[in-house]
Phi, psi and omega in degrees: 000140179253132177275121182264169178300320180296322176299318180295318178301316179298318179294321177297316181300314181291313185292318184262005180054049178253157174289163179305310179298324178293318179295319179296317179298320178299313180297314181298319180294319178298315179296322179296319177299316180297313181298314181296318180298313180293320180297331178278359177092004180269151177274162177234123178246119178247108184304132179082356180240300178160191184231128171265127185230137177269125179237153177264133172257133181287157173301150182210164176284143177220177181224132175289116184294335182282320185252343183080001182293134177276136181215163176265128176264134183292161175292160181203167176258142176230160176249129176244159178232132174237118183286155179287161177299324180297314178293318179302316179296319179296319179295317181290333176294324182286339181282323186288000000 
């Protein structure tokens, strides 16, 4: 099962006793803060949850799947996530 943004909005609404629009606005504002922070190249550390980190990928050789032509793909930025030890332990407890 996949948790959607709407599911999260509903849980925020129920937990914090907010109206639907207020919960949605809260969720949208949080996501906007995360997007702006990552776009500026800064990392995000959420204690007890994990760290979102912006990394640089170097240029590399690639192949056009349609023509088989070898080409150089430019460098780019990617976002990685590393969960905290606390979250990792919680996830592993549910598996056992």
